[in-house]
Coordinates of C-alpha atoms and ligand atoms in Angstrom, one line a residue:
M710 CA 114.4 148.7 -109.6
A711 CA 118.2 148.2 -110.0
N712 CA 119.4 144.9 -111.3
E713 CA 122.5 144.3 -109.2
K714 CA 123.6 141.5 -111.6
S715 CA 123.6 143.6 -114.7
N716 CA 125.1 146.7 -113.0
T717 CA 128.5 146.4 -114.6
G718 CA 130.2 149.2 -112.5
N719 CA 134.0 149.4 -113.0
G720 CA 134.8 145.7 -112.3
S721 CA 136.3 143.2 -114.7
H722 CA 134.4 140.5 -116.6
G723 CA 131.2 142.6 -116.3
I724 CA 131.0 141.9 -112.5
P725 CA 130.2 145.1 -110.5
T726 CA 132.8 146.5 -108.2
P727 CA 131.5 145.5 -104.7
K728 CA 130.2 148.2 -102.4
T729 CA 131.0 148.2 -98.7
L730 CA 128.7 145.9 -96.8
T731 CA 126.7 147.7 -94.1
T732 CA 124.3 147.0 -91.3
T733 CA 120.6 147.9 -91.9
A734 CA 121.4 151.2 -90.2
G735 CA 124.2 151.8 -92.7
R736 CA 127.2 151.2 -90.5
P737 CA 130.1 149.8 -92.5
V738 CA 130.8 146.2 -91.6
A739 CA 134.5 145.2 -91.2
D740 CA 134.1 141.4 -90.9
N741 CA 131.3 139.3 -92.2
Q742 CA 133.0 136.0 -91.5
N743 CA 133.8 135.9 -87.8
S744 CA 131.5 136.7 -84.8
V745 CA 132.9 138.7 -81.9
T746 CA 134.0 136.1 -79.3
A747 CA 135.7 136.1 -75.9
G748 CA 138.9 134.6 -77.2
P749 CA 139.2 132.3 -80.2
R750 CA 137.0 129.6 -78.6
G751 CA 134.1 131.9 -77.6
P752 CA 131.5 132.4 -76.3
V753 CA 130.1 135.2 -78.5
L754 CA 129.5 138.6 -77.1
I755 CA 126.0 140.1 -77.1
Q756 CA 127.5 143.3 -78.4
D757 CA 128.0 141.7 -81.8
F758 CA 125.0 143.5 -83.2
Q759 CA 125.7 142.4 -86.7
L760 CA 125.4 138.7 -85.7
I761 CA 122.2 139.4 -83.8
E762 CA 120.7 141.4 -86.6
K763 CA 121.5 138.7 -89.2
M764 CA 119.9 135.9 -87.1
A765 CA 116.9 138.0 -86.1
H766 CA 116.1 139.1 -89.6
F767 CA 116.5 135.6 -90.9
N768 CA 114.0 134.3 -88.3
R769 CA 111.5 136.8 -89.7
E770 CA 112.0 136.2 -93.4
R771 CA 108.7 134.4 -94.0
I772 CA 105.3 136.0 -94.3
P773 CA 102.2 133.8 -94.1
E774 CA 101.8 132.0 -97.4
R775 CA 98.5 132.5 -99.1
V776 CA 95.9 130.1 -97.6
V777 CA 94.9 129.4 -101.3
H778 CA 97.0 130.0 -104.4
A779 CA 100.2 129.8 -102.3
K780 CA 102.4 128.5 -105.2
G781 CA 102.6 131.0 -107.9
S782 CA 104.7 132.6 -110.7
G783 CA 104.4 136.1 -112.2
A784 CA 105.6 138.6 -114.7
H785 CA 105.1 142.2 -115.8
G786 CA 103.6 143.2 -119.2
H787 CA 101.3 145.4 -121.2
F788 CA 97.7 145.4 -122.2
V789 CA 96.8 147.1 -125.5
V790 CA 93.3 147.9 -126.7
T791 CA 92.5 146.3 -130.1
Q792 CA 88.8 147.0 -130.4
D793 CA 86.6 149.9 -129.3
I794 CA 84.3 149.0 -126.4
T795 CA 83.4 152.6 -125.3
R796 CA 79.8 151.8 -126.0
Y797 CA 80.0 149.5 -122.9
T798 CA 82.4 151.3 -120.6
S799 CA 83.8 154.7 -119.9
A800 CA 86.9 153.2 -118.2
K801 CA 89.8 155.2 -119.5
L802 CA 92.0 152.2 -120.0
F803 CA 89.7 151.3 -122.9
S804 CA 89.2 154.8 -124.2
S805 CA 91.0 154.4 -127.6
V806 CA 92.3 151.6 -129.8
G807 CA 96.0 151.2 -129.4
K808 CA 96.1 152.5 -125.8
S809 CA 98.6 150.6 -123.7
T810 CA 98.4 150.0 -120.0
E811 CA 101.2 148.6 -117.8
M812 CA 100.2 145.4 -116.0
L813 CA 101.3 142.5 -113.8
A814 CA 100.2 138.8 -113.9
R815 CA 100.4 136.1 -111.3
F816 CA 99.4 132.5 -112.0
S817 CA 99.2 129.8 -109.4
T818 CA 97.9 126.5 -108.3
V819 CA 95.2 126.5 -105.6
G820 CA 95.4 123.8 -103.0
G821 CA 99.2 123.2 -102.6
E822 CA 101.6 124.9 -100.3
K823 CA 104.2 127.3 -101.4
G824 CA 106.7 124.6 -102.1
S825 CA 104.3 122.2 -103.8
A826 CA 104.6 120.9 -107.4
D827 CA 103.4 123.0 -110.3
T828 CA 101.9 120.0 -112.2
E829 CA 99.1 119.1 -109.8
R830 CA 95.6 118.5 -111.1
D831 CA 94.1 121.7 -109.7
P832 CA 92.5 124.9 -111.1
R833 CA 95.1 127.6 -111.9
G834 CA 94.8 131.2 -110.5
F835 CA 94.9 133.8 -113.2
A836 CA 95.4 137.2 -111.5
L837 CA 96.0 140.4 -113.4
K838 CA 96.7 143.9 -112.1
F839 CA 96.3 146.8 -114.6
Y840 CA 98.0 150.0 -113.5
T841 CA 95.4 152.4 -115.0
E842 CA 95.3 156.2 -114.8
E843 CA 92.1 155.9 -112.7
G844 CA 93.6 153.4 -110.2
N845 CA 94.4 149.7 -110.3
W846 CA 92.0 147.3 -111.9
D847 CA 92.6 143.7 -110.7
M848 CA 91.1 140.9 -112.7
V849 CA 91.4 138.0 -110.2
G850 CA 90.2 134.9 -112.0
N851 CA 91.0 131.3 -112.7
N852 CA 91.7 129.2 -115.8
T853 CA 88.2 127.8 -115.5
P854 CA 85.0 129.7 -116.4
V855 CA 83.1 128.3 -113.3
F856 CA 83.8 127.3 -109.7
F857 CA 82.9 124.4 -107.3
I858 CA 80.5 126.4 -105.1
R859 CA 78.1 129.3 -105.5
D860 CA 77.8 130.5 -101.9
P861 CA 80.8 131.9 -100.0
L862 CA 79.5 130.4 -96.8
K863 CA 80.9 127.1 -98.1
F864 CA 84.3 128.4 -99.2
G865 CA 86.3 127.5 -96.0
D866 CA 84.6 124.1 -95.9
F867 CA 85.5 123.4 -99.6
I868 CA 89.1 124.5 -99.2
H869 CA 89.6 122.3 -96.2
T870 CA 88.8 119.3 -98.4
Q871 CA 91.6 120.4 -100.8
K872 CA 94.2 120.7 -98.0
R873 CA 95.4 118.1 -95.5
D874 CA 93.4 115.7 -93.4
P875 CA 93.5 117.0 -89.8
Q876 CA 94.8 113.7 -88.5
T877 CA 96.9 112.1 -91.2
N878 CA 98.3 115.4 -92.5
M879 CA 97.9 114.0 -96.0
K880 CA 95.7 115.0 -99.0
S881 CA 92.5 113.0 -98.8
P882 CA 90.4 112.0 -101.9
T883 CA 87.7 110.9 -99.4
M884 CA 87.3 114.5 -98.1
M885 CA 87.2 115.9 -101.6
W886 CA 84.7 113.5 -103.0
D887 CA 82.6 113.5 -99.8
F888 CA 82.2 117.3 -100.2
W889 CA 81.6 117.2 -103.9
S890 CA 79.1 114.4 -103.8
L891 CA 77.1 116.3 -101.2
S892 CA 77.5 119.6 -103.2
P893 CA 76.2 118.8 -106.7
E894 CA 76.7 122.4 -107.8
S895 CA 80.4 121.4 -108.0
L896 CA 79.8 118.9 -110.9
H897 CA 80.5 121.3 -113.7
Q898 CA 83.9 122.4 -112.3
V899 CA 84.7 118.8 -111.2
T900 CA 84.2 117.8 -114.9
I901 CA 86.6 120.5 -116.1
L902 CA 89.1 119.6 -113.3
F903 CA 89.3 116.0 -114.3
S904 CA 89.3 116.7 -118.0
D905 CA 92.4 117.3 -120.0
R906 CA 92.3 121.0 -119.0
G907 CA 92.8 120.0 -115.3
I908 CA 96.6 120.0 -115.7
P909 CA 97.6 122.8 -118.1
D910 CA 101.1 122.6 -119.7
G911 CA 102.6 125.5 -117.7
Y912 CA 100.9 128.8 -117.4
R913 CA 101.3 130.0 -121.0
H914 CA 99.0 127.4 -122.5
M915 CA 95.8 128.1 -120.6
N916 CA 92.9 130.6 -120.8
G917 CA 91.9 132.9 -118.0
Y918 CA 88.4 133.8 -117.0
S919 CA 86.9 136.3 -114.6
S920 CA 84.5 133.4 -113.9
H921 CA 82.3 135.9 -112.0
T922 CA 80.0 138.2 -113.7
F923 CA 81.1 141.8 -113.4
S924 CA 79.5 144.9 -114.9
L925 CA 80.6 147.8 -117.2
T926 CA 78.9 151.2 -117.3
N927 CA 79.2 153.6 -120.2
A928 CA 79.2 157.4 -120.3
Q929 CA 75.4 157.4 -120.5
G930 CA 75.1 155.4 -117.3
E931 CA 73.9 152.3 -119.0
L932 CA 74.9 149.0 -117.3
F933 CA 76.0 145.8 -119.0
Y934 CA 76.9 142.6 -117.2
V935 CA 80.1 141.0 -118.5
K936 CA 82.3 138.0 -118.2
W937 CA 86.0 138.4 -119.0
H938 CA 87.9 135.8 -121.1
F939 CA 91.6 135.8 -121.7
K940 CA 92.3 133.4 -124.5
T941 CA 95.9 132.1 -124.8
K942 CA 97.6 132.9 -128.1
Q943 CA 100.0 130.0 -127.5
G944 CA 97.1 127.6 -127.9
I945 CA 95.6 125.3 -125.2
Q946 CA 98.1 122.6 -124.2
N947 CA 97.7 120.2 -121.3
L948 CA 99.8 117.6 -119.6
A949 CA 98.8 113.9 -119.7
A950 CA 98.2 112.6 -116.2
D951 CA 101.3 110.3 -116.2
V952 CA 103.6 113.1 -117.5
A953 CA 102.4 115.5 -114.8
T954 CA 103.0 112.9 -112.1
R955 CA 106.6 112.3 -113.4
L956 CA 107.2 116.0 -113.5
K957 CA 106.2 116.4 -109.9
G958 CA 109.4 114.6 -109.0
E959 CA 111.6 115.7 -111.8
D960 CA 110.8 119.4 -112.0
A961 CA 108.4 120.6 -109.3
D962 CA 108.8 124.2 -110.6
Y963 CA 107.9 123.2 -114.1
S964 CA 105.5 126.1 -114.7
Q965 CA 107.8 128.7 -113.0
R966 CA 110.7 127.5 -115.1
D967 CA 108.6 127.7 -118.3
L968 CA 107.2 131.2 -117.7
F969 CA 110.5 132.7 -116.5
G970 CA 112.5 131.0 -119.2
C971 CA 110.4 132.0 -122.2
I972 CA 110.3 135.7 -121.1
Q973 CA 114.0 135.6 -120.5
D974 CA 114.5 134.2 -124.1
G975 CA 112.3 136.9 -125.6
T976 CA 109.3 134.7 -126.4
F977 CA 106.6 136.8 -124.8
P978 CA 103.3 135.0 -124.0
K979 CA 100.2 136.7 -125.2
W980 CA 96.5 136.5 -124.4
R981 CA 93.5 137.8 -126.4
A982 CA 91.2 139.6 -124.0
C983 CA 87.4 139.3 -124.8
I984 CA 84.1 140.0 -123.1
Q985 CA 80.7 138.4 -123.1
V986 CA 78.2 141.2 -122.7
M987 CA 74.7 140.8 -121.3
P988 CA 72.4 143.9 -121.3
E989 CA 71.1 144.6 -117.8
A990 CA 67.5 143.8 -118.8
D991 CA 68.5 140.3 -120.0
A992 CA 69.7 139.2 -116.5
A993 CA 66.2 138.6 -115.2
H994 CA 65.2 136.4 -118.1
Y995 CA 68.3 134.4 -119.1
K996 CA 67.9 130.6 -118.9
V997 CA 70.4 130.3 -116.0
N998 CA 71.0 132.7 -113.2
P999 CA 73.7 134.9 -114.7
F1000 CA 75.2 135.5 -111.2
D1001 CA 75.7 131.8 -110.4
L1002 CA 79.4 131.1 -110.4
T1003 CA 78.8 127.4 -111.4
K1004 CA 77.3 128.4 -114.7
I1005 CA 78.7 129.7 -118.0
W1006 CA 76.9 131.9 -120.5
S1007 CA 76.8 130.0 -123.7
H1008 CA 78.9 131.5 -126.4
K1009 CA 75.9 131.0 -128.7
D1010 CA 73.8 133.4 -126.6
Y1011 CA 76.6 135.9 -125.8
P1012 CA 79.4 135.7 -128.3
L1013 CA 82.9 136.8 -127.4
I1014 CA 83.7 140.4 -128.2
E1015 CA 87.4 141.2 -128.6
V1016 CA 88.8 144.0 -126.4
G1017 CA 92.6 143.8 -126.4
E1018 CA 95.8 141.9 -126.1
M1019 CA 98.0 141.3 -123.1
T1020 CA 101.7 140.5 -123.4
L1021 CA 104.0 139.5 -120.6
D1022 CA 107.4 140.8 -121.4
R1023 CA 109.4 141.4 -118.2
N1024 CA 110.4 139.0 -115.5
P1025 CA 110.4 140.3 -111.9
E1026 CA 113.8 141.4 -110.6
N1027 CA 112.9 140.1 -107.2
Y1028 CA 110.3 137.4 -106.7
F1029 CA 109.4 138.2 -103.1
A1030 CA 109.1 142.0 -103.7
E1031 CA 107.1 141.8 -106.9
I1032 CA 105.2 138.5 -106.8
E1033 CA 105.0 137.2 -103.3
Q1034 CA 104.0 140.6 -102.0
A1035 CA 101.7 141.3 -104.9
A1036 CA 98.1 141.6 -103.6
F1037 CA 95.3 141.2 -106.1
S1038 CA 91.7 141.9 -105.1
P1039 CA 88.4 141.9 -107.1
V1040 CA 87.6 145.0 -105.1
N1041 CA 90.0 146.9 -107.3
I1042 CA 87.9 148.1 -110.2
V1043 CA 87.9 151.5 -111.9
P1044 CA 85.2 154.1 -112.9
G1045 CA 83.2 152.5 -115.8
M1046 CA 83.2 149.1 -114.1
G1047 CA 81.0 147.6 -111.4
Y1048 CA 80.4 144.4 -109.4
S1049 CA 77.4 142.1 -109.7
P1050 CA 75.1 140.3 -107.3
D1051 CA 77.2 137.1 -107.6
K1052 CA 77.3 135.8 -104.0
M1053 CA 80.8 134.4 -104.4
L1054 CA 82.0 137.7 -105.8
Q1055 CA 80.5 139.5 -102.8
G1056 CA 82.3 137.1 -100.5
R1057 CA 85.6 137.6 -102.3
L1058 CA 85.2 141.4 -102.1
L1059 CA 85.4 141.0 -98.3
S1060 CA 87.9 138.2 -98.0
Y1061 CA 90.7 139.3 -100.4
P1062 CA 91.6 142.6 -98.9
D1063 CA 91.2 141.0 -95.5
A1064 CA 93.6 138.2 -96.4
H1065 CA 96.2 140.8 -97.6
R1066 CA 95.9 142.9 -94.4
Y1067 CA 96.7 139.7 -92.5
R1068 CA 99.4 138.3 -94.8
V1069 CA 101.2 141.4 -96.0
G1070 CA 100.1 144.1 -93.5
T1071 CA 97.8 147.1 -93.1
N1072 CA 99.7 149.2 -95.7
Y1073 CA 100.0 146.5 -98.3
E1074 CA 98.6 148.7 -101.0
S1075 CA 101.5 151.1 -100.5
L1076 CA 104.1 148.6 -101.5
P1077 CA 105.7 149.4 -104.9
V1078 CA 104.2 146.4 -106.7
N1079 CA 100.7 147.2 -105.4
Q1080 CA 100.8 151.0 -105.7
P1081 CA 99.0 152.6 -108.7
K1082 CA 101.7 153.6 -111.2
A1083 CA 99.7 155.9 -113.5
T1084 CA 97.9 158.0 -110.8
E1085 CA 98.4 159.4 -107.4
V1086 CA 96.9 158.1 -104.1
H1087 CA 95.1 160.6 -101.8
T1088 CA 93.6 159.1 -98.7
Y1089 CA 93.1 160.0 -95.1
H1090 CA 94.5 156.6 -93.9
R1091 CA 97.4 157.2 -91.6
D1092 CA 99.9 155.1 -89.6
G1093 CA 99.8 151.3 -89.3
T1094 CA 102.7 148.9 -89.4
M1095 CA 105.6 149.6 -91.8
R1096 CA 104.3 152.9 -93.0
F1097 CA 107.3 153.6 -95.1
D1098 CA 106.2 156.7 -97.1
S1099 CA 105.7 160.2 -95.8
N1100 CA 102.4 159.1 -94.2
G1101 CA 100.6 162.2 -95.5
G1102 CA 103.2 164.5 -94.0
S1103 CA 101.7 167.6 -92.3
A1104 CA 98.5 167.5 -94.3
P1105 CA 95.2 167.2 -92.5
N1106 CA 94.3 163.6 -91.5
Y1107 CA 90.5 164.2 -91.3
E1108 CA 87.8 165.1 -93.8
P1109 CA 86.0 167.4 -94.2
N1110 CA 88.6 170.1 -93.6
S1111 CA 89.2 173.6 -94.7
F1112 CA 92.9 173.2 -95.4
G1113 CA 92.9 172.0 -99.0
G1114 CA 92.8 168.2 -98.2
P1115 CA 91.5 165.8 -101.0
K1116 CA 87.8 166.0 -101.6
Q1117 CA 85.2 163.7 -103.2
N1118 CA 84.3 164.2 -106.8
A1119 CA 80.7 163.5 -107.9
Q1120 CA 81.8 162.9 -111.4
Y1121 CA 82.8 159.4 -110.3
R1122 CA 79.4 158.5 -108.9
E1123 CA 78.7 154.8 -109.4
V1124 CA 75.7 153.6 -111.3
P1125 CA 73.1 152.6 -108.5
V1126 CA 73.0 148.9 -107.6
Q1127 CA 69.6 147.3 -108.3
L1128 CA 68.5 145.2 -105.4
S1129 CA 65.7 142.6 -105.4
G1130 CA 63.4 144.1 -102.8
Q1131 CA 62.8 140.6 -101.5
P1132 CA 63.2 139.8 -97.8
G1133 CA 66.7 139.1 -96.4
D1134 CA 66.7 135.4 -95.7
R1135 CA 68.8 132.2 -96.2
Y1136 CA 67.4 131.0 -99.6
D1137 CA 68.2 127.5 -100.6
H1138 CA 70.6 128.0 -103.6
R1139 CA 70.0 124.4 -104.8
E1140 CA 66.2 124.6 -105.0
G1141 CA 65.2 124.4 -108.6
N1142 CA 68.8 124.9 -109.8
D1143 CA 70.0 122.6 -112.6
D1144 CA 73.5 121.4 -111.7
Y1145 CA 73.6 118.9 -114.4
T1146 CA 72.9 120.3 -117.9
Q1147 CA 76.1 122.4 -118.3
A1148 CA 78.3 119.6 -116.9
G1149 CA 76.7 117.3 -119.4
D1150 CA 77.1 119.8 -122.2
L1151 CA 80.8 119.8 -121.6
F1152 CA 81.0 116.0 -121.4
R1153 CA 79.2 115.7 -124.8
L1154 CA 81.4 118.4 -126.3
I1155 CA 84.8 116.9 -125.7
G1156 CA 84.5 113.8 -127.8
K1157 CA 84.9 110.1 -127.1
E1158 CA 88.6 109.8 -126.4
A1159 CA 88.7 112.9 -124.1
Q1160 CA 85.6 111.4 -122.3
Q1161 CA 87.5 108.2 -121.6
R1162 CA 90.5 110.1 -120.2
L1163 CA 88.1 112.2 -118.0
I1164 CA 86.5 109.0 -116.7
N1165 CA 89.9 107.4 -116.2
N1166 CA 91.1 110.4 -114.2
I1167 CA 88.0 110.4 -112.0
V1168 CA 88.2 106.6 -111.4
G1169 CA 91.9 106.9 -110.5
S1170 CA 91.0 109.6 -107.9
M1171 CA 87.8 107.9 -106.5
K1172 CA 89.3 104.4 -106.2
G1173 CA 89.6 103.6 -102.5
I1174 CA 87.1 106.1 -101.1
P1175 CA 84.1 104.8 -99.2
E1176 CA 81.5 103.1 -101.5
H1177 CA 78.6 105.3 -100.3
I1178 CA 80.4 108.4 -101.6
Q1179 CA 81.3 106.6 -104.9
R1180 CA 77.6 105.7 -105.4
L1181 CA 76.3 109.2 -104.7
Q1182 CA 78.8 110.8 -106.9
I1183 CA 78.1 108.4 -109.8
S1184 CA 74.5 109.4 -109.6
H1185 CA 75.5 113.0 -110.3
F1186 CA 77.6 112.0 -113.3
Y1187 CA 74.7 109.9 -114.6
K1188 CA 72.3 112.9 -114.3
A1189 CA 74.8 115.0 -116.3
D1190 CA 75.0 112.3 -119.0
P1191 CA 74.2 108.5 -118.6
N1192 CA 77.4 107.6 -120.4
Y1193 CA 79.4 109.7 -117.9
G1194 CA 77.8 107.9 -114.9
M1195 CA 78.0 104.4 -116.5
G1196 CA 81.7 105.0 -117.5
V1197 CA 82.7 105.9 -114.0
G1198 CA 80.6 103.1 -112.6
A1199 CA 82.2 100.6 -114.8
G1200 CA 85.7 101.9 -113.9
L1201 CA 84.9 101.5 -110.2
G1202 CA 83.1 98.1 -110.6
I1203 CA 79.8 99.5 -109.5
E1204 CA 76.6 98.6 -111.3
V1205 CA 74.6 101.7 -112.2
G1206 CA 71.0 100.7 -111.5
E1207 CA 67.8 102.6 -110.8
A1208 CA 68.4 102.9 -107.0
L1209 CA 71.9 104.3 -107.6
V1210 CA 70.7 106.8 -110.1
A1211 CA 68.1 108.0 -107.7
G1212 CA 71.0 108.7 -105.3
D1213 CA 69.8 106.0 -102.8
Ligands
LIG1378 P1 80.3 126.4 -127.3 O1 80.4 125.2 -128.2 O2 80.0 127.7 -127.9 O3 81.6 126.6 -126.5 C1 82.3 125.6 -126.0 C2 83.5 126.1 -125.4 O4 84.0 125.0 -124.6 C3 84.7 126.4 -126.3 O5 84.6 127.7 -126.8 C4 85.9 126.3 -125.4 O6 85.9 127.5 -124.6 C5 85.4 125.2 -124.4 N1 86.1 124.0 -124.6 C6 86.4 123.4 -125.7 N2 87.0 122.2 -125.5 C7 87.0 122.1 -124.2 C8 87.6 121.1 -123.3 N3 88.1 120.0 -123.8 N4 87.5 121.3 -122.0 C9 86.9 122.4 -121.5 N5 86.4 123.4 -122.3 C10 86.5 123.2 -123.6 O7 79.3 126.0 -126.2 P2 78.8 126.8 -124.9 O8 79.3 128.2 -124.8 O9 77.3 126.6 -124.8 O10 79.5 125.9 -123.7 C11 79.3 124.5 -123.7 C12 80.2 124.0 -122.6 O11 81.5 124.4 -122.9 C13 79.9 124.6 -121.2 O12 78.9 123.8 -120.5 C14 81.2 124.6 -120.6 O13 81.4 123.5 -119.8 C15 82.2 124.7 -121.7 N6 82.8 126.0 -121.7 C16 82.1 127.1 -122.0 C17 82.6 128.3 -121.9 C18 81.8 129.6 -122.1 O14 82.2 130.6 -121.6 N7 80.7 129.5 -122.8 C19 84.1 128.5 -121.6 C20 84.8 127.3 -121.4 C21 84.1 126.1 -121.4 P3 87.2 128.4 -124.6 O15 87.2 129.0 -125.9 O16 87.0 129.4 -123.5 O17 88.4 127.5 -124.3

């Protein structure tokens, strides 16, 4: 893409010699200052097409912002393999140590609108697109290894609580805590959100996680379940709550400024990519359901295995074209990878492409930023809004055909999906599920001072919400760790007795 600003042309002081301005149809424009009017006082004439085109195009500049992850920043970079993982996957992007693949990253907050502040307490989106020779692989994760819910049926409900109250049009801690207190599976993620890591210091100082379990398959057809971890090489750094609040006013684009500025200055952020690998047979016996998005796999059980390093080294030339229109989807995997039974992942496989078709348009994958760069696309899709390429030209638009159109290739057969064989039903995902131990593990891990900051952050947020919600939520904290529940109770002036702990 041409960089207009750095195109020195023949002008003086490095400023390019201006080209003649045209309409979108290429007609040279003689006057871009004065509308065509009937006499100097007007009115304007409808035949001033340039005026009408400018106003009409301006009216249509916005596309719908993402319903979640609307505020984001991104950059281009490279992923280089540092360790051999061909025993787990046949994906060509990992075929040899030293292999480099072009990629794109977009980071974001979740709940805020496109103009919201970067330093909100909120999970951060961590979306990566790898332009591999076997198609694009999108790793669409967060900066947290778990999530608030484990059934996609609750996603819309949950996100409504993070947005604005239908009447007051303001954010509502009551909505948030009401939902969380009635959805104890959220406790682990709530604990991360209100801990120090709930407000990362920009996008460079946080880890990224697939959060979901995915799978890898090797050349022998063996399947391994995996979780992806991208560990920041800049070190974890977070913002204290009061600093973040100040920055919301002083520099709402704090994370955008930081990412763009450091890449512009040649300080390229890097992440170490690792996997946790679970052999397929382990999945049935692991101590937690490995497909439950509210649970981590302990590092002690499945240690991190290094895979590679990702470096962001190029800012976008144009934010809208390269970041706003970028469309990441967990659907996009490559041969040698697979999905998993994770219910939330299955939900996202449906909802992400659906959101992009609505937000960007039917042919969103054909936009330059979304197109594969290292392989060609051969489909029988035709037409649709804004079809700007050759649309398949005169080639057949149906399959099978006897005119040399693209054909399937059995070499890329996926490893069969193992299904449970149990009846299709609505199974209670809370029945017998321990929502407390891992949240408690984290509480116990972070140390006394961080525990107190976590408690203070929670108390600050829960102050002023109805007491019945406070009491129920405190009972969850208590079940994770008595000190956790008693700390929040003390901060809210609520005595933590037996009835409260029982959730009555
Ligand atoms: P480990 O002691 O092996 O791992 C603990 C991990 O916790 C660290 O490796 C680090 O993950 C993460 N961590 C450290 N400090 C903090 C903090 N202040 N806030 C949030 N996370 C932190 O134990 P387990 O693997 O058994 O996990 C124990 C708990 O740690 C879990 O319940 C979970 O809440 C949390 N955790 C676990 C992760 C995992 O994938 N196992 C990942 C992140 C958190 P990292 O190196 O990824 O930063």
